[in-house]
Coordinates of C-alpha atoms in Angstrom, one line a residue:
Chain O
X1 CA 25.1 53.8 -0.1
X2 CA 24.1 50.6 -1.8
X3 CA 25.1 47.5 0.1
X4 CA 27.4 45.1 -1.6
X5 CA 26.6 41.4 -0.7
X6 CA 29.4 39.1 -1.6
X7 CA 29.8 35.4 -1.8
X8 CA 32.0 33.5 0.7
X9 CA 32.4 29.8 -0.1
X10 CA 35.1 29.3 2.6
X11 CA 36.4 31.1 5.6
X12 CA 39.4 32.3 3.5
X13 CA 37.1 33.7 0.8
X14 CA 35.0 35.4 3.5
X15 CA 38.1 37.2 4.9
X16 CA 39.1 38.1 1.3
X17 CA 35.7 39.5 0.5
X18 CA 35.6 41.5 3.7
X19 CA 39.1 42.9 3.1
X20 CA 38.2 43.8 -0.4
X21 CA 35.4 45.9 0.8
X22 CA 32.2 43.8 1.0
X23 CA 29.5 45.4 3.1
X24 CA 28.1 42.0 3.7
X25 CA 29.0 38.4 2.9
X26 CA 26.8 35.4 2.5
X27 CA 27.7 31.8 3.2
X28 CA 26.2 28.4 4.1
X29 CA 26.9 25.3 6.1
X30 CA 28.7 22.3 4.7
X31 CA 25.5 20.3 4.0
X32 CA 22.3 20.1 2.1
X33 CA 20.8 23.1 3.9
X34 CA 22.1 25.5 1.3
X35 CA 21.9 25.8 -2.5
X36 CA 25.7 25.6 -3.0
X37 CA 26.2 22.2 -1.4
X38 CA 29.5 21.5 -3.2
X39 CA 32.4 19.3 -2.0
X40 CA 35.0 21.4 -0.2
X41 CA 32.8 24.4 0.2
X42 CA 31.0 26.1 3.1
X43 CA 31.3 26.3 6.8
X44 CA 31.0 24.0 9.8
X45 CA 29.1 25.6 12.7
X46 CA 32.4 25.9 14.5
X47 CA 34.0 27.7 11.6
X48 CA 31.2 30.2 11.4
X49 CA 31.7 31.6 14.9
X50 CA 35.2 33.2 14.3
X51 CA 34.2 34.1 10.7
X52 CA 31.3 36.2 12.0
X53 CA 33.4 37.8 14.7
X54 CA 36.1 38.6 12.2
X55 CA 33.6 40.2 9.7
X56 CA 31.9 42.2 12.5
X57 CA 35.2 43.5 13.6
X58 CA 35.6 45.1 10.2
X59 CA 32.1 46.3 10.1
X60 CA 30.8 43.7 7.6
X61 CA 27.6 41.7 8.0
X62 CA 27.3 38.0 7.6
X63 CA 24.2 36.4 6.1
X64 CA 23.7 32.7 6.2
X65 CA 21.8 30.9 3.4
X66 CA 19.5 28.1 4.5
X67 CA 17.8 28.2 1.2
X68 CA 17.0 24.6 0.2
X69 CA 13.6 23.0 0.9
X70 CA 13.9 20.8 4.0
X71 CA 13.5 17.1 3.3
X72 CA 10.3 15.5 4.5
X73 CA 11.3 13.6 7.7
X74 CA 14.6 15.5 7.9
X75 CA 13.5 19.0 9.0
X76 CA 15.5 18.8 12.2
X77 CA 18.8 19.4 10.4
X78 CA 17.5 22.7 9.0
X79 CA 16.1 23.7 12.4
X80 CA 19.5 22.9 14.0
X81 CA 21.3 25.1 11.5
X82 CA 19.0 28.0 12.3
X83 CA 20.0 27.6 15.9
X84 CA 23.7 27.4 14.9
X85 CA 23.4 30.6 12.8
X86 CA 21.7 32.5 15.6
X87 CA 24.4 31.2 18.1
X88 CA 27.2 32.4 15.8
X89 CA 25.7 35.9 15.8
X90 CA 24.9 36.2 12.1
X91 CA 23.1 39.3 10.9
X92 CA 20.4 37.4 9.0
X93 CA 19.4 34.1 7.5
X94 CA 18.3 33.7 3.9
X95 CA 15.4 31.3 3.6
X96 CA 13.1 30.0 0.9
X97 CA 10.9 27.3 2.3
X98 CA 7.5 28.3 3.8
X99 CA 7.7 25.6 6.5
X100 CA 11.2 26.8 7.5
X101 CA 10.2 30.5 7.4
X102 CA 7.3 29.7 9.7
X103 CA 9.5 27.7 12.1
X104 CA 12.2 30.5 12.1
X105 CA 9.6 33.2 12.7
X106 CA 8.2 31.2 15.6
X107 CA 11.4 29.8 17.2
X108 CA 13.9 32.5 16.3
X109 CA 11.9 35.7 16.2
X110 CA 14.9 37.9 16.7
X111 CA 16.9 36.4 13.9
X112 CA 16.5 38.7 10.9
X113 CA 15.0 36.9 7.9
X114 CA 15.7 37.5 4.3
X115 CA 13.8 35.8 1.5
X116 CA 16.0 33.8 -0.8
X117 CA 15.9 34.1 -4.5
X118 CA 14.9 30.4 -4.4
X119 CA 11.5 31.5 -3.2
X120 CA 11.1 33.3 -6.6
X121 CA 8.9 36.1 -5.2
X122 CA 8.5 38.0 -8.4
X123 CA 5.8 40.5 -7.7
X124 CA 4.6 42.8 -4.8
X125 CA 1.8 40.4 -3.7
X126 CA 4.2 37.5 -3.2
X127 CA 6.7 39.7 -1.4
X128 CA 4.0 41.3 0.8
X129 CA 2.7 37.8 1.6
X130 CA 6.2 36.8 2.9
X131 CA 6.6 40.1 4.7
X132 CA 3.3 39.8 6.5
X133 CA 3.3 36.1 7.2
X134 CA 6.9 35.7 8.3
X135 CA 8.2 39.2 9.0
X136 CA 10.8 39.0 6.2
X137 CA 12.9 42.2 6.1
X138 CA 14.5 41.8 2.7
X139 CA 13.8 40.0 -0.5
X140 CA 16.4 38.7 -3.0
X141 CA 14.7 39.4 -6.3
X142 CA 14.4 36.6 -8.9
X143 CA 16.5 37.1 -12.1
X144 CA 13.3 37.3 -14.2
X145 CA 12.5 41.0 -13.7
X146 CA 13.2 44.1 -15.7
X147 CA 14.6 47.2 -14.0
X148 CA 11.2 48.9 -14.6
X149 CA 9.4 46.1 -12.9
X150 CA 11.8 46.2 -9.9
X151 CA 11.1 49.9 -9.6
X152 CA 7.3 49.3 -9.7
X153 CA 7.7 46.5 -7.1
X154 CA 9.6 48.8 -4.7
X155 CA 6.7 51.3 -4.8
X156 CA 4.3 48.7 -3.5
X157 CA 6.4 47.0 -0.7
X158 CA 8.0 48.1 2.5
X159 CA 10.8 45.6 2.7
X160 CA 14.2 45.9 1.3
X161 CA 15.2 44.4 -2.1
X162 CA 18.5 42.8 -3.1
X163 CA 19.3 42.3 -6.8
X164 CA 21.9 40.1 -8.5
X165 CA 24.4 42.0 -10.6
X166 CA 27.1 39.6 -11.4
X167 CA 27.9 35.9 -11.8
X168 CA 25.9 32.8 -12.7
X169 CA 22.4 33.3 -14.2
X170 CA 19.4 31.0 -13.8
X171 CA 17.0 31.3 -16.7
X172 CA 14.3 29.4 -15.0
X173 CA 12.3 30.8 -12.0
X174 CA 14.7 30.0 -9.2
X175 CA 13.6 27.3 -6.7
X176 CA 11.0 26.1 -9.2
X177 CA 13.2 24.0 -11.5
X178 CA 13.6 20.2 -11.5
X179 CA 15.6 19.9 -14.7
X180 CA 18.7 18.8 -12.7
X181 CA 16.9 16.1 -10.8
X182 CA 15.2 14.9 -14.0
X183 CA 18.6 14.2 -15.5
X184 CA 20.6 13.3 -12.4
X185 CA 18.3 12.7 -9.4
X186 CA 19.9 15.7 -7.6
X187 CA 18.3 19.1 -7.6
X188 CA 18.8 22.6 -6.2
X189 CA 15.7 22.4 -4.1
X190 CA 16.3 19.1 -2.5
X191 CA 20.1 18.6 -2.5
X192 CA 21.5 22.1 -3.0
X193 CA 23.1 21.2 -6.3
X194 CA 22.4 21.9 -10.0
X195 CA 23.9 19.8 -12.8
X196 CA 26.3 18.2 -10.3
X197 CA 29.9 17.4 -11.2
X198 CA 29.3 13.8 -9.9
X199 CA 27.1 13.2 -12.9
X200 CA 29.3 14.8 -15.6
X201 CA 31.1 12.7 -18.1
X202 CA 33.3 14.1 -21.0
X203 CA 33.5 11.6 -23.8
X204 CA 35.6 11.7 -26.9
X205 CA 33.4 10.8 -29.8
X206 CA 35.1 11.1 -33.2
X207 CA 36.4 14.6 -33.7
X208 CA 34.2 15.8 -30.8
X209 CA 34.2 16.1 -27.1
X210 CA 30.7 15.4 -25.7
X211 CA 29.9 16.9 -22.3
X212 CA 27.2 14.7 -20.8
X213 CA 25.0 15.1 -17.7
X214 CA 23.3 12.0 -16.3
X215 CA 23.8 10.4 -19.7
X216 CA 22.2 13.3 -21.7
X217 CA 24.6 15.1 -24.1
X218 CA 24.5 18.8 -23.1
X219 CA 27.3 20.1 -25.4
X220 CA 29.5 18.9 -28.2
X221 CA 32.7 20.8 -29.1
X222 CA 35.6 20.0 -31.3
X223 CA 38.3 18.2 -29.3
X224 CA 40.8 21.0 -29.6
X225 CA 38.5 23.6 -28.1
X226 CA 37.6 24.1 -24.5
X227 CA 34.4 22.4 -23.6
X228 CA 32.0 24.4 -21.4
X229 CA 30.6 22.8 -18.2
X230 CA 27.4 21.0 -19.0
X231 CA 25.0 23.2 -17.1
X232 CA 21.7 21.8 -18.2
X233 CA 19.8 25.0 -19.1
X234 CA 22.8 26.4 -21.0
X235 CA 23.1 23.3 -23.2
X236 CA 22.9 23.0 -27.0
X237 CA 19.8 21.0 -28.2
X238 CA 17.8 20.3 -31.2
X239 CA 14.1 21.0 -31.7
X240 CA 12.6 20.3 -35.1
X241 CA 14.7 22.2 -37.6
X242 CA 16.5 24.3 -35.0
X243 CA 19.7 23.4 -33.2
X244 CA 21.1 25.8 -30.6
X245 CA 20.9 27.0 -27.1
X246 CA 17.2 26.5 -26.7
X247 CA 17.0 28.0 -23.2
X248 CA 20.0 30.2 -22.8
X249 CA 23.5 30.7 -24.2
X250 CA 26.4 29.8 -22.0
X251 CA 26.6 33.3 -20.6
X252 CA 26.9 34.8 -17.1
X253 CA 25.1 37.8 -15.7
X254 CA 26.8 41.2 -15.9
X255 CA 24.5 44.1 -14.9
X256 CA 27.2 46.5 -13.8
X257 CA 26.0 49.1 -16.3
X258 CA 22.6 49.0 -14.5
X259 CA 23.9 49.8 -11.0
X260 CA 22.7 53.4 -11.1
X261 CA 19.3 52.3 -12.6
X262 CA 18.9 49.7 -9.9
X263 CA 19.7 52.3 -7.2
X264 CA 17.1 54.6 -8.7
X265 CA 14.7 51.7 -8.7
X266 CA 15.0 51.5 -5.0
X267 CA 17.2 48.5 -4.7
X268 CA 18.9 48.3 -1.3
X269 CA 21.6 45.7 -2.0
X270 CA 23.6 44.4 -4.9
X271 CA 24.4 40.7 -4.9
X272 CA 27.3 38.9 -6.5
X273 CA 26.9 35.2 -7.3
X274 CA 29.8 32.8 -6.9
X275 CA 30.3 31.0 -3.6
X276 CA 32.0 28.2 -5.6
X277 CA 34.6 30.7 -6.9
X278 CA 38.2 31.1 -5.7
X279 CA 39.2 33.6 -3.1
X280 CA 41.3 35.5 -5.6
X281 CA 38.3 35.9 -8.0
X282 CA 36.0 37.0 -5.2
X283 CA 38.5 39.6 -4.0
X284 CA 38.9 41.0 -7.4
X285 CA 35.2 41.2 -8.2
X286 CA 34.4 42.7 -4.8
X287 CA 37.1 45.3 -5.1
X288 CA 35.8 46.4 -8.5
X289 CA 32.1 46.5 -7.4
X290 CA 33.0 48.4 -4.2
X291 CA 34.7 51.0 -6.3
X292 CA 31.5 51.3 -8.3
X293 CA 29.2 51.6 -5.3
X294 CA 31.5 54.2 -3.7
X295 CA 31.6 56.2 -7.0
X296 CA 27.8 56.0 -7.2
X297 CA 27.5 57.3 -3.6
X298 CA 29.9 60.1 -4.3
X299 CA 28.2 61.1 -7.5
X300 CA 31.3 60.2 -9.6
X301 CA 31.3 58.3 -12.9
X302 CA 31.3 54.5 -12.4
X303 CA 34.7 52.8 -13.0
X304 CA 33.2 50.3 -15.4
X305 CA 36.4 49.5 -17.3
X306 CA 37.7 48.0 -14.1
X307 CA 34.8 45.6 -14.1
X308 CA 35.1 44.9 -17.8
X309 CA 38.3 43.0 -17.2
X310 CA 36.5 40.4 -15.1
X311 CA 34.3 39.1 -17.9
X312 CA 37.0 39.3 -20.6
X313 CA 36.8 36.3 -22.9
X314 CA 33.4 35.3 -21.5
X315 CA 30.0 36.0 -22.8
X316 CA 27.8 38.1 -20.5
X317 CA 24.3 39.3 -20.6
X318 CA 22.2 41.8 -18.7
X319 CA 19.7 39.0 -18.5
X320 CA 16.0 39.8 -17.8
X321 CA 16.9 43.3 -16.6
X322 CA 16.7 44.1 -20.3
X323 CA 13.2 43.3 -21.6
X324 CA 14.4 41.9 -24.9
X325 CA 15.8 38.9 -23.1
X326 CA 12.4 37.4 -22.9
Chain F
X1 CA -7.3 6.6 -3.8
X2 CA -9.1 8.4 -6.6
X3 CA -8.3 10.4 -9.7
X4 CA -8.0 14.1 -10.3
X5 CA -7.5 15.8 -13.7
X6 CA -5.2 18.7 -13.5
X7 CA -5.4 21.9 -15.5
X8 CA -4.5 21.6 -19.2
X9 CA -1.0 22.9 -19.4
X10 CA -1.0 23.4 -23.2
X11 CA -2.6 25.9 -25.5
X12 CA -5.6 24.4 -27.2
X13 CA -8.3 26.2 -29.1
X14 CA -11.7 27.1 -27.5
X15 CA -13.3 24.4 -29.6
X16 CA -10.9 21.7 -28.6
X17 CA -11.2 22.8 -24.9
X18 CA -15.0 22.7 -25.0
X19 CA -15.0 19.2 -26.5
X20 CA -12.4 18.0 -24.0
X21 CA -14.4 19.1 -21.0
X22 CA -17.7 17.9 -22.4
X23 CA -16.2 14.5 -22.9
X24 CA -14.4 14.5 -19.6
X25 CA -17.8 14.8 -17.8
X26 CA -18.2 11.1 -18.7
X27 CA -14.8 10.0 -17.4
X28 CA -14.3 8.0 -14.2
X29 CA -12.5 10.8 -12.3
X30 CA -13.5 12.4 -9.0
X31 CA -12.4 16.0 -9.6
X32 CA -11.1 18.3 -12.3
X33 CA -9.1 21.5 -12.1
X34 CA -9.7 24.0 -14.9
X35 CA -7.7 27.1 -15.7
X36 CA -4.6 28.6 -17.3
X37 CA -1.4 27.8 -15.5
X38 CA 1.3 28.6 -18.0
X39 CA 0.7 31.9 -19.8
X40 CA -1.8 34.7 -19.2
X41 CA -1.6 35.7 -22.9
X42 CA -3.5 32.5 -23.8
X43 CA -6.4 33.1 -21.6
X44 CA -8.5 35.5 -23.8
X45 CA -8.6 32.8 -26.4
X46 CA -10.4 30.3 -24.2
X47 CA -11.5 31.7 -20.9
X48 CA -15.1 32.0 -22.1
X49 CA -15.1 28.2 -22.0
X50 CA -14.3 28.0 -18.3
X51 CA -17.8 28.6 -16.8
X52 CA -19.3 26.1 -19.2
X53 CA -16.7 23.5 -18.4
X54 CA -17.1 24.0 -14.7
X55 CA -20.9 23.7 -14.9
X56 CA -20.8 20.6 -17.1
X57 CA -18.3 18.9 -14.8
X58 CA -20.3 19.8 -11.7
X59 CA -23.5 18.5 -13.2
X60 CA -21.7 15.3 -13.8
X61 CA -20.9 15.1 -10.1
X62 CA -17.2 16.1 -10.2
X63 CA -15.6 18.3 -7.7
X64 CA -14.1 21.3 -9.5
X65 CA -11.5 24.0 -8.9
X66 CA -10.1 26.8 -10.9
X67 CA -6.4 27.2 -11.0
X68 CA -4.2 30.3 -10.8
X69 CA -1.3 31.2 -13.0
X70 CA 2.0 29.4 -12.2
X71 CA 4.2 32.5 -12.5
X72 CA 2.7 35.9 -11.8
X73 CA 4.6 39.0 -12.7
X74 CA 2.4 41.5 -14.4
X75 CA -0.2 43.8 -12.8
X76 CA -2.8 42.2 -15.1
X77 CA -1.8 38.8 -13.8
X78 CA -2.1 39.9 -10.2
X79 CA -5.6 41.2 -10.9
X80 CA -6.6 38.0 -12.6
X81 CA -5.3 36.1 -9.5
X82 CA -7.5 38.3 -7.3
X83 CA -10.5 37.9 -9.6
X84 CA -10.3 34.1 -9.5
X85 CA -11.2 34.1 -5.8
X86 CA -14.5 35.8 -6.6
X87 CA -15.7 33.2 -9.0
X88 CA -17.5 31.1 -6.4
X89 CA -15.4 28.0 -7.1
X90 CA -12.6 26.5 -5.0
X91 CA -9.2 27.8 -6.2
X92 CA -6.1 25.8 -6.8
X93 CA -3.1 28.0 -6.2
X94 CA 0.0 27.5 -8.4
X95 CA 2.0 30.5 -7.2
X96 CA 2.4 31.8 -3.7
X97 CA 1.2 35.1 -4.9
X98 CA -2.3 33.8 -4.6
X99 CA -2.0 33.6 -0.8
X100 CA -1.9 37.4 -0.7
X101 CA -5.3 37.5 -2.4
X102 CA -6.8 34.7 -0.4
X103 CA -9.9 35.9 1.5
X104 CA -10.1 35.0 5.2
X105 CA -11.4 31.5 6.0
X106 CA -11.4 30.4 2.4
X107 CA -10.5 26.8 1.8
X108 CA -8.2 26.3 -1.2
X109 CA -6.2 23.6 -3.1
X110 CA -2.5 23.7 -3.8
X111 CA -1.2 22.7 -7.2
X112 CA 2.0 20.9 -8.2
X113 CA 3.9 24.1 -9.1
X114 CA 4.0 25.2 -5.4
X115 CA 7.0 24.0 -3.4
X116 CA 5.6 21.7 -0.7
X117 CA 8.6 19.5 0.4
X118 CA 8.1 19.0 4.1
X119 CA 5.7 18.6 7.0
X120 CA 6.2 22.2 8.2
X121 CA 5.0 23.5 4.8
X122 CA 2.0 21.1 4.8
X123 CA 1.1 22.3 8.4
X124 CA 1.4 26.0 7.5
X125 CA -0.7 25.7 4.4
X126 CA -3.3 23.7 6.3
X127 CA -3.5 26.5 8.9
X128 CA -4.1 28.9 6.1
X129 CA -7.0 26.8 4.8
X130 CA -5.5 24.3 2.3
X131 CA -7.6 21.2 2.0
X132 CA -5.8 19.5 -0.9
X133 CA -2.2 19.5 -2.0
X134 CA -0.8 18.0 -5.2
X135 CA 2.9 17.5 -4.4
X136 CA 5.7 18.6 -6.7
X137 CA 6.6 15.8 -9.2
X138 CA 10.3 15.6 -8.1
X139 CA 9.5 14.1 -4.7
X140 CA 10.6 10.5 -4.0
X141 CA 8.2 7.9 -2.5
X142 CA 9.8 8.2 1.0
X143 CA 9.0 11.9 1.1
X144 CA 5.5 11.3 -0.4
X145 CA 4.7 8.8 2.4
X146 CA 5.9 11.3 5.1
X147 CA 3.8 14.1 3.6
X148 CA 0.7 11.9 3.2
X149 CA 0.9 11.2 6.9
X150 CA 1.4 14.9 7.7
X151 CA -1.6 15.6 5.4
X152 CA -3.8 13.2 7.4
X153 CA -2.8 14.9 10.7
X154 CA -3.5 18.3 9.3
X155 CA -6.7 17.4 7.5
X156 CA -5.3 17.9 4.0
X157 CA -5.7 15.4 1.1
X158 CA -2.5 14.6 -0.6
X159 CA -2.3 14.2 -4.3
X160 CA 0.6 12.9 -6.5
X161 CA 1.5 13.4 -10.2
X162 CA 0.2 10.3 -11.8
X163 CA 0.3 10.7 -15.6
X164 CA 1.5 13.3 -18.1
X165 CA 4.6 15.1 -19.2
X166 CA 6.4 16.2 -16.0
X167 CA 6.4 20.0 -15.3
X168 CA 10.0 20.7 -14.6
X169 CA 10.5 24.4 -14.8
X170 CA 8.9 27.8 -15.5
X171 CA 10.6 30.9 -16.7
X172 CA 9.9 34.6 -17.6
X173 CA 11.3 33.7 -21.0
X174 CA 9.2 32.0 -23.7
X175 CA 11.1 29.2 -25.3
X176 CA 8.5 28.6 -27.9
X177 CA 8.9 32.2 -29.1
X178 CA 12.7 31.9 -28.8
X179 CA 12.8 28.8 -31.0
X180 CA 11.0 30.9 -33.6
X181 CA 13.3 33.9 -33.2
X182 CA 10.6 35.9 -31.6
X183 CA 10.4 37.8 -28.4
X184 CA 7.7 36.8 -25.8
X185 CA 5.8 40.0 -26.5
X186 CA 5.6 39.1 -30.2
X187 CA 5.1 35.4 -29.8
X188 CA 2.1 35.1 -32.2
X189 CA 0.9 32.3 -30.1
X190 CA 3.2 29.8 -31.7
X191 CA 2.8 27.4 -28.7
X192 CA -0.7 26.7 -29.9
X193 CA 0.9 24.6 -32.7
X194 CA 2.2 22.0 -30.3
X195 CA -0.7 20.5 -28.5
X196 CA 1.4 18.4 -26.2
X197 CA 4.5 20.6 -26.2
X198 CA 7.4 20.9 -28.6
X199 CA 10.1 18.3 -28.2
X200 CA 13.7 19.2 -27.5
X201 CA 16.3 16.5 -28.2
X202 CA 20.0 16.2 -27.3
X203 CA 22.5 16.5 -30.1
X204 CA 22.6 12.7 -30.1
X205 CA 18.9 12.7 -31.0
X206 CA 17.8 11.5 -27.6
X207 CA 14.4 12.8 -26.6
X208 CA 15.0 14.9 -23.5
X209 CA 12.6 17.8 -22.8
X210 CA 9.6 19.6 -24.2
X211 CA 8.8 23.2 -24.2
X212 CA 5.4 24.7 -23.7
X213 CA 5.7 28.5 -23.9
X214 CA 7.4 29.6 -20.7
X215 CA 7.2 26.1 -19.3
X216 CA 9.7 23.2 -19.7
X217 CA 8.4 19.7 -19.3
X218 CA 10.0 16.3 -19.7
X219 CA 9.9 14.7 -23.2
X220 CA 8.9 11.4 -21.7
X221 CA 5.4 11.1 -20.2
X222 CA 5.4 10.6 -16.4
X223 CA 3.5 7.4 -15.6
X224 CA 2.7 6.0 -12.2
X225 CA 1.4 2.7 -13.4
X226 CA 3.9 0.7 -11.5
X227 CA 3.5 2.6 -8.2
X228 CA -0.3 2.8 -7.6
X229 CA -0.1 0.2 -4.8
X230 CA 2.9 1.8 -3.1
X231 CA 1.2 5.2 -3.3
X232 CA -2.0 3.9 -1.9
X233 CA -0.1 2.2 0.9
X234 CA 1.7 5.5 1.6
X235 CA -1.7 7.1 2.2
X236 CA -1.9 9.2 -1.0
X237 CA -5.5 10.2 -1.6
X238 CA -5.5 10.9 -5.3
X239 CA -3.5 10.5 -8.5
X240 CA -3.3 13.5 -10.8
X241 CA -3.7 13.0 -14.6
X242 CA -2.6 15.8 -16.8
X243 CA -4.5 16.5 -20.0
X244 CA -3.0 15.3 -23.3
X245 CA -4.2 14.8 -26.8
X246 CA -5.7 11.5 -27.9
X247 CA -8.4 9.5 -26.1
X248 CA -8.1 11.0 -22.6
X249 CA -11.2 9.4 -21.2
X250 CA -9.7 6.0 -22.1
X251 CA -6.6 7.1 -20.2
X252 CA -8.7 8.0 -17.2
X253 CA -10.6 4.6 -17.4
X254 CA -7.2 2.8 -17.6
X255 CA -6.1 4.4 -14.4
X256 CA -9.4 3.8 -12.7
X257 CA -9.0 0.1 -13.6
X258 CA -5.5 0.1 -12.4
X259 CA -6.2 1.6 -8.9
X260 CA -9.2 -0.7 -8.6
X261 CA -6.8 -3.6 -9.1
X262 CA -8.6 -4.7 -12.3
X263 CA -5.5 -4.5 -14.6
X264 CA -1.8 -4.9 -14.2
X265 CA 0.8 -2.2 -14.6
X266 CA 2.0 -3.9 -17.8
X267 CA -1.5 -3.9 -19.2
X268 CA -2.0 -0.2 -18.4
X269 CA 1.4 0.7 -19.9
X270 CA 0.6 -1.3 -23.1
X271 CA -2.7 0.6 -23.4
X272 CA -1.2 4.1 -22.9
X273 CA 2.1 4.0 -24.6
X274 CA 0.9 4.3 -28.2
X275 CA -0.7 7.7 -27.4
X276 CA 2.0 8.9 -25.0
X277 CA 3.5 12.2 -26.0
X278 CA 7.2 11.5 -26.6
X279 CA 6.5 7.8 -27.1
X280 CA 8.1 6.8 -23.8
X281 CA 7.5 6.9 -20.1
X282 CA 9.4 8.0 -17.0
X283 CA 8.8 7.3 -13.4
X284 CA 12.3 7.8 -11.9
X285 CA 11.3 10.5 -9.5
X286 CA 9.5 7.9 -7.3
X287 CA 12.4 5.6 -6.7
X288 CA 15.4 7.0 -8.5
X289 CA 18.0 7.2 -9.6
X290 CA 16.8 10.1 -11.7
X291 CA 13.5 11.5 -12.9
X292 CA 13.9 10.4 -16.5
X293 CA 14.3 6.8 -15.5
X294 CA 12.0 4.0 -16.6
X295 CA 13.2 0.6 -15.4
X296 CA 10.2 -1.5 -16.6
X297 CA 9.6 -3.7 -19.7
X298 CA 8.6 -1.8 -22.7
X299 CA 5.7 -3.4 -24.5
X300 CA 6.4 -4.6 -28.1

């Protein structure tokens, strides 16, 4: 059975995901130690303890993301969070930074380590390096690979792989992008945020609504139409004669059709993005994907229509899983 | 503090490359990194120049290294990464993949595309044999100072991005190809038309980013002219200058004058701005509030 790894931005979302059938949930602490460091989101060390116990009671695993790159001079906070995670009895931590991986392997050898997508390990050599150097047991694959490439990678590695199937989509190699800090001073790697709301301004300019990030116009839409959030890499820009979405259209990832192919490619776990999403959204997505993984395990046809409802009215892409994306 | 010239991030012809390195042999820089960082498809067009460039630079007394690719995905790229360690020249790694290919007891350099954010990472890389690390451009001065100290303790020289469009992101997708409605596999090497990258403006016409194949850089040119004293004081060993078109040796000489205290930051900026790709500078990663910032007078 493929493991379904689901987002939990809050204790309530964690319970909702587990009740909806998540095999595992992932979450973070309420600080810069994780890549979804948003106001009102995440767990205090005290909140994590009953959340882990509750999930375990229902047979679900809890994975804790400590996937930012510790600040020079401030590593102690990340080290403390590793200890907090282990004390709460979590099933694994998800790490990206070499220094933190080294520290965890040395000081918390029994705490299972997964490699975060923020480490962008995109080939068997990189994955085997992390496995050998830090005894990483699972790698979350970057969203830059085709299914064929994932299959080839799995033939050359011994650790498990986890692949994103639904939700937000980074078009840059994850963990290797400073676009957000160039525009706002805050980045995923250092601060756990990308295109932060604190730097967003919507300005009425003539007939348009301009969505700006750090003073740079990312979108411009007619006032009477909904303006998309100004995520930098999904913006509309001009280059020479061309105007459009230079990097990526404002789409989200939807690879549900590829679940059987990913299973065949040797993927252990399917990951759903969205720790910033509501409890109701998480429950709905998890229920639909759990029906799909159950169907796959039983050899039944996948109930894809159920999943189709979730992306209704939105643009979705299979991303790099389809080679034409590049 | 001395000067290092990083790998040329852009796609230049073999002729232009040959001339660039032949000239660079006369520039007042201590070391030069040569090699393809951005796209393996470019390499066949100019790789024959690499041995000549390395030999010319070494004869001129420069330390040299050869760089690995920044994002390794294909089997061919993994093999290339492996081959680089057999070339008898120090290697600058720009992707962690290279550590898997690193022979035992081999010193190496670490380029600016590798995530080195803290003392733990400096210490680990030093144990593996790193002797120089060029820090990622997004680090603020406070972090740079902490890491320079960590570098001294670990026996690693610390380098900082000094001049050049700032490398901000790398992707599996080629934006140069996408801008020309082509797929990466059928790119027809369109990135070779933009020798300093292709500019991407906001819908308001504000210069913002530049694309260089699979890489995204700033539109403004990163410039450390106002921070050389602070960087030296922080214990930084070297400033990295990134190849660009125009009189690059004069650019190197300008920075050499600047770090020797012979010219002011204003004078260096006035000298370099006319040839700066994008026509403006940024140095906000050092002191904030954002990387694109430039809070200094702009010469008339």
